Amino acid sequence: MTRLKFLCATLLTIGALLGAGCTHDGRAAPAAADVRYAVLGPNDQPLRSDFNRDRGDVRLLFLVDPVCPVCLRGLADMGDDLLAKLPANARVKVYVVYEPVIGGKAKDIAGAAALLKSTSSRAYWNPTGDFGRQMSHVLGYWNGSRWVYAWDTWLIYGPGATWNAGSPPAPDYLMDQLGGLSRSKFPYLDARVFADKVKVMLSDIDQEGASR
C-alpha cells in the first residue's frame, strides 16, 4: 500500500470510529466536547504532579500530534486493543501529551481523545513543543547523526516509577511509529503487544497484593 493510500485509509477508519460513537462492546464513547485538557507549564506541571500522585499504578504516557493520521490510528488501536478491554477497576492511568508537530492545535484535542474510548485518560497540551524535545533525550532518540523529536511515542511506566526534579524518568517499555530509529532498540507500535506488556505489569501488582 502506498503512503498516500495508507493515510487515506487511516482517515476513513478514524472518521468511522468517531461517527460510531460507541466502543466495541456497545458502551458509549466519551463525547468530544466533554474532553478537557491542561496546558503544560513550567517544570512540566501539572503532568509531573499527576504522574507522582498515581505512583503504585501502571502509567501510560502517549505523545502525539492531534491531527497526525498515524498517531490517531495509534490512539484508536490503544482504545480497542487495550483500554476498552481492561476491567473498570484496573490500576492503569493514562496521560496523553498533544504536541503541535505537523500543525495540530488545541481545538483538535477533543476529537483525537475520543478515539481512546476512555473517560479516565488525562489530556495535556504542549504548545511550545518543548516536552517532545526533552523526551527525545530521555528516551535516547539519537539516530547516529541527530536527535529525533519524540512524538508518536507510546510509553509504559511501572508502579514504582517516580518523577523527581528535572526530566521525566525513563520508561519501562516503549514503542513508536517514527522513522530513522533502530527497530531493535525502539520497536514499532503494535497495540496488542503493548497491551500484553501492560497486562503483565497489572498481574505483577495483583500478585504482590495477594502475597501481603
Coordinates of N, CA and C in Angstrom, one line a residue:
M1 N 0.9 -1.2 0.0 CA 0.0 0.0 0.0 C 0.9 1.2 0.0
T2 N 0.6 2.2 -0.9 CA 1.4 3.4 -0.9 C 1.1 4.3 0.3
R3 N 2.0 5.2 0.6 CA 1.8 6.0 1.8 C 0.5 6.8 1.7
L4 N 0.2 7.4 0.5 CA -1.0 8.2 0.3 C -2.2 7.3 0.6
K5 N -2.3 6.1 0.0 CA -3.4 5.2 0.3 C -3.5 4.9 1.7
F6 N -2.4 4.7 2.4 CA -2.4 4.3 3.8 C -3.0 5.5 4.6
L7 N -2.6 6.7 4.3 CA -3.1 7.8 5.0 C -4.6 8.0 4.8
C8 N -5.0 7.8 3.6 CA -6.4 7.9 3.3 C -7.3 6.9 4.0
A9 N -6.8 5.7 4.0 CA -7.5 4.6 4.7 C -7.5 4.9 6.2
T10 N -6.5 5.4 6.7 CA -6.4 5.7 8.1 C -7.5 6.8 8.5
L11 N -7.6 7.8 7.7 CA -8.5 8.9 7.9 C -9.9 8.4 7.8
L12 N -10.2 7.5 6.8 CA -11.5 6.9 6.7 C -11.9 6.1 7.9
T13 N -11.0 5.3 8.4 CA -11.2 4.5 9.6 C -11.5 5.3 10.8
I14 N -10.7 6.4 11.0 CA -10.9 7.3 12.1 C -12.2 8.0 12.0
G15 N -12.6 8.4 10.8 CA -13.9 9.0 10.7 C -15.1 8.1 11.0
A16 N -14.9 6.8 10.7 CA -15.9 5.8 11.0 C -16.0 5.6 12.6
L17 N -14.8 5.6 13.2 CA -14.8 5.4 14.6 C -15.4 6.6 15.3
L18 N -15.2 7.8 14.9 CA -15.8 8.9 15.5 C -17.3 9.0 15.3
G19 N -17.7 8.6 14.1 CA -19.1 8.6 13.8 C -19.9 7.6 14.5
A20 N -19.2 6.4 14.8 CA -19.9 5.4 15.5 C -20.3 5.8 16.9
G21 N -19.5 6.5 17.6 CA -19.8 7.0 18.9 C -20.0 5.9 20.0
C22 N -19.4 4.7 19.8 CA -19.5 3.7 20.8 C -18.3 2.8 20.8
T23 N -18.1 2.0 21.8 CA -16.9 1.1 21.9 C -17.3 -0.2 21.2
H24 N -16.4 -1.1 21.1 CA -16.6 -2.4 20.5 C -17.7 -3.2 21.3
D25 N -17.8 -2.9 22.6 CA -18.8 -3.7 23.4 C -20.1 -2.9 23.6
G26 N -20.3 -1.8 22.8 CA -21.5 -1.1 22.9 C -21.6 0.0 23.9
R27 N -20.5 0.2 24.7 CA -20.5 1.3 25.6 C -20.3 2.6 24.9
A28 N -21.0 3.7 25.4 CA -20.9 5.0 24.8 C -19.4 5.5 24.9
A29 N -18.9 6.0 23.8 CA -17.6 6.6 23.8 C -17.7 8.0 24.4
P30 N -16.7 8.6 25.1 CA -16.8 9.9 25.6 C -17.0 10.9 24.5
A31 N -17.9 11.8 24.6 CA -18.2 12.9 23.6 C -17.0 13.8 23.5
A32 N -16.7 14.1 22.3 CA -15.5 15.0 22.0 C -15.6 16.3 22.8
A33 N -16.8 16.8 22.9 CA -17.0 18.1 23.6 C -16.7 18.0 25.1
D34 N -16.7 16.8 25.6 CA -16.5 16.6 27.1 C -15.1 16.6 27.5
V35 N -14.1 16.4 26.5 CA -12.7 16.3 26.8 C -12.1 17.6 27.2
R36 N -11.5 17.5 28.4 CA -10.7 18.7 28.9 C -9.3 18.4 28.9
Y37 N -8.5 19.5 28.8 CA -7.0 19.3 28.8 C -6.4 20.4 29.6
A38 N -5.1 20.1 30.1 CA -4.3 21.0 30.9 C -3.2 21.4 30.0
V39 N -2.8 22.7 30.1 CA -1.6 23.2 29.3 C -0.4 23.0 30.2
L40 N 0.6 22.3 29.6 CA 1.9 22.1 30.3 C 2.6 23.4 30.6
G41 N 2.9 23.6 31.8 CA 3.6 24.8 32.2 C 5.0 24.5 32.7
P42 N 5.6 25.5 33.5 CA 7.0 25.2 34.0 C 7.1 23.9 34.7
N43 N 8.3 23.3 34.6 CA 8.5 22.0 35.3 C 7.5 20.9 34.9
D44 N 6.9 21.1 33.7 CA 6.0 20.1 33.1 C 4.8 19.8 34.0
Q45 N 4.4 20.9 34.7 CA 3.2 20.7 35.5 C 2.0 21.1 34.7
P46 N 0.8 20.4 35.0 CA 0.5 19.5 36.1 C 0.8 18.0 35.9
L47 N 1.4 17.7 34.7 CA 1.6 16.3 34.4 C 2.5 15.6 35.4
R48 N 3.6 16.3 35.8 CA 4.5 15.8 36.8 C 3.8 15.4 38.1
S49 N 3.0 16.3 38.6 CA 2.3 16.0 39.9 C 1.3 14.9 39.7
D50 N 0.6 14.8 38.6 CA -0.3 13.8 38.3 C 0.4 12.4 38.3
F51 N 1.5 12.4 37.6 CA 2.3 11.2 37.5 C 2.7 10.6 38.9
N52 N 3.2 11.5 39.7 CA 3.7 11.1 41.0 C 2.6 10.7 42.0
R53 N 1.5 11.4 41.8 CA 0.3 11.1 42.7 C -0.2 9.7 42.4
D54 N 0.0 9.2 41.1 CA -0.5 7.9 40.7 C 0.5 6.8 40.9
R55 N 1.6 7.1 41.6 CA 2.6 6.1 41.9 C 1.9 4.9 42.6
G56 N 2.2 3.7 42.1 CA 1.6 2.5 42.6 C 0.7 1.8 41.5
D57 N 0.4 2.6 40.5 CA -0.4 2.1 39.4 C 0.5 2.0 38.1
V58 N 0.1 1.3 37.2 CA 0.8 1.3 35.9 C 0.4 2.5 35.2
R59 N 1.3 3.3 34.6 CA 1.1 4.6 34.0 C 1.5 4.5 32.5
L60 N 0.6 5.0 31.7 CA 0.9 5.0 30.2 C 1.0 6.5 29.8
L61 N 2.0 6.8 29.0 CA 2.2 8.1 28.5 C 2.3 8.1 27.0
F62 N 1.4 8.8 26.3 CA 1.3 8.8 24.9 C 1.7 10.2 24.4
L63 N 2.6 10.3 23.4 CA 3.0 11.6 22.9 C 2.5 11.6 21.4
V64 N 1.6 12.5 21.1 CA 1.0 12.5 19.7 C 0.7 13.9 19.3
D65 N 0.6 14.1 18.0 CA 0.0 15.3 17.4 C -1.5 15.0 17.1
P66 N -2.4 15.9 17.5 CA -3.8 15.6 17.4 C -4.4 15.5 16.0
V67 N -3.6 15.9 15.0 CA -4.1 15.7 13.6 C -3.2 14.8 12.8
C68 N -2.2 14.1 13.4 CA -1.4 13.2 12.7 C -2.2 11.9 12.4
P69 N -2.4 11.5 11.2 CA -3.2 10.3 10.9 C -2.7 9.0 11.5
V70 N -1.3 8.9 11.5 CA -0.8 7.7 12.1 C -0.9 7.7 13.6
C71 N -0.7 8.8 14.2 CA -0.9 9.0 15.7 C -2.4 8.6 16.0
L72 N -3.3 9.1 15.2 CA -4.7 8.9 15.5 C -5.0 7.4 15.4
R73 N -4.4 6.7 14.4 CA -4.6 5.3 14.3 C -4.1 4.6 15.5
G74 N -3.0 5.1 16.0 CA -2.4 4.5 17.3 C -3.4 4.7 18.5
L75 N -3.9 5.9 18.6 CA -4.9 6.1 19.7 C -6.1 5.2 19.5
A76 N -6.6 5.0 18.3 CA -7.8 4.2 18.1 C -7.4 2.7 18.5
D77 N -6.2 2.3 18.1 CA -5.8 0.9 18.4 C -5.7 0.7 19.9
M78 N -5.1 1.7 20.6 CA -5.0 1.6 22.0 C -6.4 1.5 22.7
G79 N -7.3 2.3 22.2 CA -8.7 2.2 22.7 C -9.3 0.8 22.5
D80 N -9.1 0.3 21.3 CA -9.7 -1.0 21.0 C -9.0 -2.2 21.7
D81 N -7.7 -2.2 21.5 CA -6.9 -3.4 21.9 C -6.4 -3.4 23.4
L82 N -6.5 -2.2 24.0 CA -6.1 -2.1 25.4 C -7.2 -1.6 26.4
L83 N -7.5 -0.3 26.2 CA -8.3 0.3 27.3 C -9.7 -0.2 27.3
A84 N -10.3 -0.5 26.2 CA -11.7 -1.0 26.2 C -11.8 -2.4 26.8
K85 N -10.7 -3.1 26.8 CA -10.7 -4.5 27.3 C -10.2 -4.6 28.8
L86 N -9.8 -3.5 29.4 CA -9.4 -3.6 30.8 C -10.7 -3.5 31.7
P87 N -10.6 -4.2 32.8 CA -11.8 -4.1 33.8 C -11.8 -2.6 34.3
A88 N -13.0 -2.3 34.8 CA -13.2 -0.9 35.2 C -12.3 -0.5 36.4
N89 N -11.9 -1.5 37.2 CA -11.1 -1.2 38.4 C -9.6 -1.4 38.1
A90 N -9.2 -1.6 36.8 CA -7.8 -1.8 36.5 C -6.9 -0.6 37.0
R91 N -5.8 -1.0 37.6 CA -4.9 0.1 38.1 C -4.0 0.6 37.0
V92 N -4.6 1.3 36.1 CA -3.9 1.9 35.0 C -4.3 3.4 34.9
K93 N -3.3 4.2 34.7 CA -3.6 5.7 34.4 C -3.0 6.0 33.1
V94 N -3.7 6.8 32.4 CA -3.3 7.2 31.0 C -3.1 8.7 30.9
Y95 N -2.0 9.2 30.4 CA -1.7 10.6 30.2 C -1.3 10.7 28.7
V96 N -2.0 11.7 28.0 CA -1.7 11.9 26.6 C -1.3 13.4 26.5
V97 N 0.0 13.5 26.0 CA 0.5 14.8 25.7 C 0.4 15.1 24.2
Y98 N -0.4 16.1 23.9 CA -0.6 16.5 22.5 C 0.4 17.6 22.1
E99 N 1.1 17.4 21.0 CA 2.1 18.3 20.6 C 1.8 18.8 19.1
P100 N 2.1 20.1 18.9 CA 1.9 20.7 17.5 C 3.0 20.4 16.5
V101 N 3.2 19.1 16.2 CA 4.3 18.8 15.3 C 4.0 19.1 13.9
I102 N 2.8 18.7 13.4 CA 2.5 18.9 11.9 C 1.3 19.9 11.8
G103 N 1.1 20.7 12.8 CA 0.0 21.7 12.7 C -1.2 21.4 13.6
G104 N -1.1 20.4 14.4 CA -2.2 20.2 15.4 C -2.4 21.4 16.3
K105 N -3.6 21.7 16.7 CA -4.0 22.8 17.6 C -4.8 22.3 18.7
A106 N -4.9 23.1 19.7 CA -5.6 22.7 20.9 C -7.1 22.3 20.6
K107 N -7.7 22.9 19.6 CA -9.0 22.6 19.3 C -9.2 21.2 18.7
D108 N -8.1 20.6 18.3 CA -8.1 19.3 17.7 C -8.0 18.2 18.8
I109 N -7.8 18.5 20.0 CA -7.5 17.5 21.1 C -8.8 16.7 21.3
A110 N -9.9 17.3 21.4 CA -11.2 16.6 21.7 C -11.5 15.5 20.8
G111 N -11.3 15.7 19.5 CA -11.6 14.7 18.5 C -10.6 13.5 18.6
A112 N -9.3 13.9 18.8 CA -8.3 12.8 19.0 C -8.5 12.0 20.2
A113 N -8.9 12.7 21.3 CA -9.0 12.0 22.6 C -10.2 11.0 22.6
A114 N -11.2 11.3 21.8 CA -12.4 10.4 21.7 C -12.0 9.1 21.2
L115 N -11.0 9.0 20.4 CA -10.6 7.7 19.8 C -10.1 6.7 20.9
L116 N -9.7 7.2 22.0 CA -9.2 6.2 23.1 C -10.4 5.5 23.7
K117 N -11.6 6.1 23.6 CA -12.8 5.5 24.1 C -12.7 5.3 25.6
S118 N -12.1 6.2 26.3 CA -11.9 6.1 27.7 C -12.2 7.5 28.4
T119 N -12.9 7.4 29.5 CA -13.2 8.7 30.2 C -12.2 9.0 31.3
S120 N -11.2 8.1 31.5 CA -10.3 8.2 32.6 C -8.9 8.8 32.1
S121 N -8.7 8.8 30.8 CA -7.4 9.4 30.4 C -7.3 10.9 30.6
R122 N -6.1 11.4 30.8 CA -5.9 12.8 31.0 C -5.2 13.4 29.8
A123 N -5.6 14.6 29.4 CA -5.0 15.2 28.2 C -4.3 16.4 28.6
Y124 N -3.1 16.6 27.9 CA -2.3 17.8 28.2 C -1.9 18.4 26.8
W125 N -1.7 19.7 26.8 CA -1.4 20.4 25.6 C 0.0 21.0 25.8
N126 N 0.9 20.8 24.9 CA 2.3 21.3 24.9 C 2.5 22.3 23.8
P127 N 2.0 23.5 23.8 CA 2.0 24.4 22.7 C 3.4 24.7 22.2
T128 N 4.4 24.7 23.1 CA 5.8 25.1 22.7 C 6.5 24.0 22.0
G129 N 6.1 22.7 22.2 CA 6.8 21.6 21.7 C 8.0 21.2 22.6
D130 N 8.2 21.9 23.7 CA 9.4 21.6 24.5 C 9.4 20.2 25.1
F131 N 8.2 19.7 25.4 CA 8.2 18.4 26.1 C 8.7 17.3 25.1
G132 N 8.4 17.4 23.9 CA 8.9 16.4 22.9 C 10.4 16.5 22.8
R133 N 11.0 17.7 22.8 CA 12.4 17.8 22.7 C 13.1 17.2 24.0
Q134 N 12.5 17.5 25.1 CA 13.0 16.9 26.4 C 13.0 15.4 26.4
M135 N 11.8 14.8 25.9 CA 11.7 13.4 25.9 C 12.6 12.7 24.9
S136 N 13.0 13.4 23.9 CA 13.9 12.9 22.9 C 15.2 12.4 23.6
H137 N 15.7 13.3 24.5 CA 16.9 13.0 25.2 C 16.7 11.9 26.3
V138 N 15.5 12.0 27.0 CA 15.2 11.0 28.0 C 15.2 9.6 27.4
L139 N 14.6 9.5 26.2 CA 14.4 8.2 25.5 C 15.6 7.7 24.7
G140 N 16.6 8.6 24.5 CA 17.7 8.3 23.7 C 17.4 8.2 22.3
Y141 N 16.6 9.1 21.8 CA 16.2 9.1 20.3 C 17.3 9.7 19.5
W142 N 18.4 9.1 19.5 CA 19.6 9.5 18.7 C 19.7 8.5 17.5
N143 N 19.7 9.0 16.3 CA 19.7 8.1 15.1 C 21.1 8.0 14.5
G144 N 22.1 8.5 15.2 CA 23.5 8.4 14.8 C 24.0 9.7 14.2
S145 N 23.1 10.6 13.9 CA 23.6 11.9 13.4 C 22.8 13.1 14.0
R146 N 21.6 12.8 14.6 CA 20.8 13.9 15.1 C 19.8 13.3 16.1
W147 N 19.2 14.2 16.9 CA 18.2 13.8 17.8 C 16.9 13.8 17.1
V148 N 16.1 12.7 17.3 CA 14.8 12.6 16.7 C 13.7 13.1 17.7
Y149 N 12.9 14.0 17.2 CA 11.9 14.6 18.1 C 10.9 13.5 18.6
A150 N 10.6 13.5 19.9 CA 9.7 12.5 20.5 C 8.3 12.8 20.3
W151 N 7.7 12.1 19.4 CA 6.2 12.1 19.2 C 5.8 10.8 18.6
D152 N 4.5 10.6 18.4 CA 4.0 9.2 18.0 C 4.8 8.2 18.8
T153 N 4.8 8.4 20.1 CA 5.6 7.5 21.0 C 4.7 7.1 22.1
W154 N 4.8 5.8 22.6 CA 3.9 5.2 23.5 C 4.7 4.5 24.6
L155 N 4.5 5.0 25.8 CA 5.4 4.6 26.9 C 4.6 3.9 28.1
I156 N 5.3 2.9 28.7 CA 4.7 2.3 29.9 C 5.7 2.5 31.1
Y157 N 5.1 2.9 32.2 CA 5.8 3.1 33.4 C 5.3 2.1 34.5
G158 N 6.1 1.4 35.2 CA 5.7 0.6 36.2 C 5.3 1.3 37.5
P159 N 4.7 0.6 38.5 CA 4.1 1.3 39.6 C 5.2 2.0 40.5
G160 N 6.4 1.6 40.4 CA 7.5 2.2 41.2 C 8.1 3.5 40.7
A161 N 7.8 3.8 39.4 CA 8.5 5.0 38.8 C 8.1 6.3 39.5
T162 N 9.1 7.1 39.7 CA 8.9 8.4 40.3 C 9.6 9.5 39.5
W163 N 8.9 10.6 39.3 CA 9.4 11.7 38.5 C 10.0 12.7 39.5
N164 N 11.3 12.7 39.7 CA 12.0 13.6 40.6 C 12.3 14.9 39.9
A165 N 13.1 15.8 40.5 CA 13.4 17.1 39.9 C 14.0 16.8 38.5
G166 N 13.7 17.7 37.6 CA 14.2 17.6 36.2 C 13.4 16.8 35.3
S167 N 14.0 16.1 34.3 CA 13.3 15.5 33.3 C 12.5 14.2 33.8
P168 N 11.5 13.8 33.0 CA 10.8 12.6 33.4 C 11.7 11.4 33.5
P169 N 11.3 10.3 34.2 CA 12.1 9.1 34.2 C 12.0 8.4 32.9
A170 N 13.0 7.5 32.7 CA 12.9 6.6 31.5 C 11.8 5.6 31.7
P171 N 11.1 5.2 30.7 CA 10.0 4.2 30.8 C 10.6 2.8 31.0
D172 N 9.7 1.9 31.4 CA 10.0 0.5 31.5 C 9.9 -0.1 30.1
Y173 N 9.0 0.5 29.2 CA 8.9 -0.1 27.9 C 8.4 1.0 27.0
L174 N 8.7 1.0 25.7 CA 8.2 2.0 24.8 C 8.1 1.4 23.4
M175 N 7.2 2.0 22.6 CA 7.1 1.7 21.2 C 6.9 3.0 20.5
D176 N 7.1 3.1 19.2 CA 6.9 4.3 18.5 C 6.5 4.0 17.0
Q177 N 6.2 5.0 16.3 CA 5.9 4.9 14.9 C 6.7 5.9 14.1
L178 N 7.9 6.1 14.4 CA 8.8 7.1 13.8 C 9.8 6.4 12.8
G179 N 10.3 7.2 11.9 CA 11.3 6.8 11.0 C 12.7 7.2 11.6
G180 N 13.7 6.5 11.1 CA 15.1 6.8 11.5 C 15.6 6.3 12.8
L181 N 14.8 5.4 13.4 CA 15.3 4.9 14.7 C 15.5 3.4 14.6
S182 N 16.4 2.9 15.4 CA 16.7 1.4 15.4 C 15.5 0.6 15.8
R183 N 15.1 -0.3 15.0 CA 13.9 -1.1 15.4 C 14.3 -2.2 16.4
S184 N 15.6 -2.5 16.6 CA 16.0 -3.5 17.6 C 15.9 -2.8 19.0
K185 N 16.1 -1.5 19.0 CA 16.0 -0.8 20.3 C 14.7 -0.1 20.5
F186 N 14.1 0.3 19.4 CA 12.8 1.0 19.5 C 11.8 0.3 18.7
P187 N 11.0 -0.7 19.2 CA 10.1 -1.4 18.4 C 8.9 -0.6 17.9
Y188 N 8.5 -0.9 16.7 CA 7.4 -0.2 16.1 C 6.1 -0.6 16.8
L189 N 5.2 0.3 16.9 CA 4.0 0.1 17.7 C 3.1 -1.0 17.2
D190 N 2.8 -1.9 18.1 CA 1.8 -3.0 17.9 C 1.0 -2.9 19.2
A191 N -0.2 -2.4 19.0 CA -1.1 -2.2 20.2 C -1.4 -3.4 21.0
R192 N -1.4 -4.6 20.3 CA -1.7 -5.8 21.0 C -0.5 -6.2 21.9
V193 N 0.7 -6.1 21.3 CA 1.9 -6.4 22.1 C 2.0 -5.4 23.3
F194 N 1.7 -4.2 23.0 CA 1.8 -3.2 24.0 C 0.8 -3.5 25.2
A195 N -0.4 -3.9 24.8 CA -1.4 -4.3 25.7 C -1.0 -5.5 26.6
D196 N -0.3 -6.5 26.0 CA 0.2 -7.6 26.7 C 1.2 -7.2 27.8
K197 N 2.1 -6.2 27.4 CA 3.0 -5.7 28.4 C 2.3 -5.1 29.6
V198 N 1.3 -4.3 29.3 CA 0.5 -3.7 30.4 C -0.1 -4.8 31.3
K199 N -0.7 -5.8 30.7 CA -1.4 -6.8 31.4 C -0.4 -7.6 32.3
V200 N 0.8 -7.8 31.9 CA 1.8 -8.5 32.7 C 2.1 -7.6 33.9
M201 N 2.3 -6.3 33.7 CA 2.6 -5.4 34.9 C 1.4 -5.4 35.9
L202 N 0.2 -5.4 35.3 CA -1.0 -5.5 36.2 C -1.1 -6.8 37.0
S203 N -0.7 -7.9 36.3 CA -0.7 -9.2 37.0 C 0.3 -9.2 38.1
D204 N 1.5 -8.6 37.9 CA 2.5 -8.5 39.0 C 2.0 -7.7 40.2
I205 N 1.3 -6.6 39.9 CA 0.7 -5.8 41.0 C -0.3 -6.7 41.8
D206 N -1.1 -7.4 41.1 CA -2.1 -8.3 41.8 C -1.4 -9.4 42.6
Q207 N -0.4 -9.9 42.1 CA 0.3 -11.0 42.8 C 1.0 -10.4 44.1
E208 N 1.6 -9.2 43.9 CA 2.2 -8.6 45.1 C 1.2 -8.3 46.2
G209 N 0.0 -7.8 45.8 CA -1.1 -7.6 46.7 C -1.6 -8.8 47.4
A210 N -1.7 -9.9 46.7 CA -2.1 -11.2 47.2 C -1.2 -11.8 48.2
S211 N 0.1 -11.5 48.0 CA 1.2 -12.1 48.9 C 1.3 -11.3 50.2
R212 N 0.7 -10.2 50.3 CA 0.8 -9.4 51.6 C -0.2 -9.8 52.6

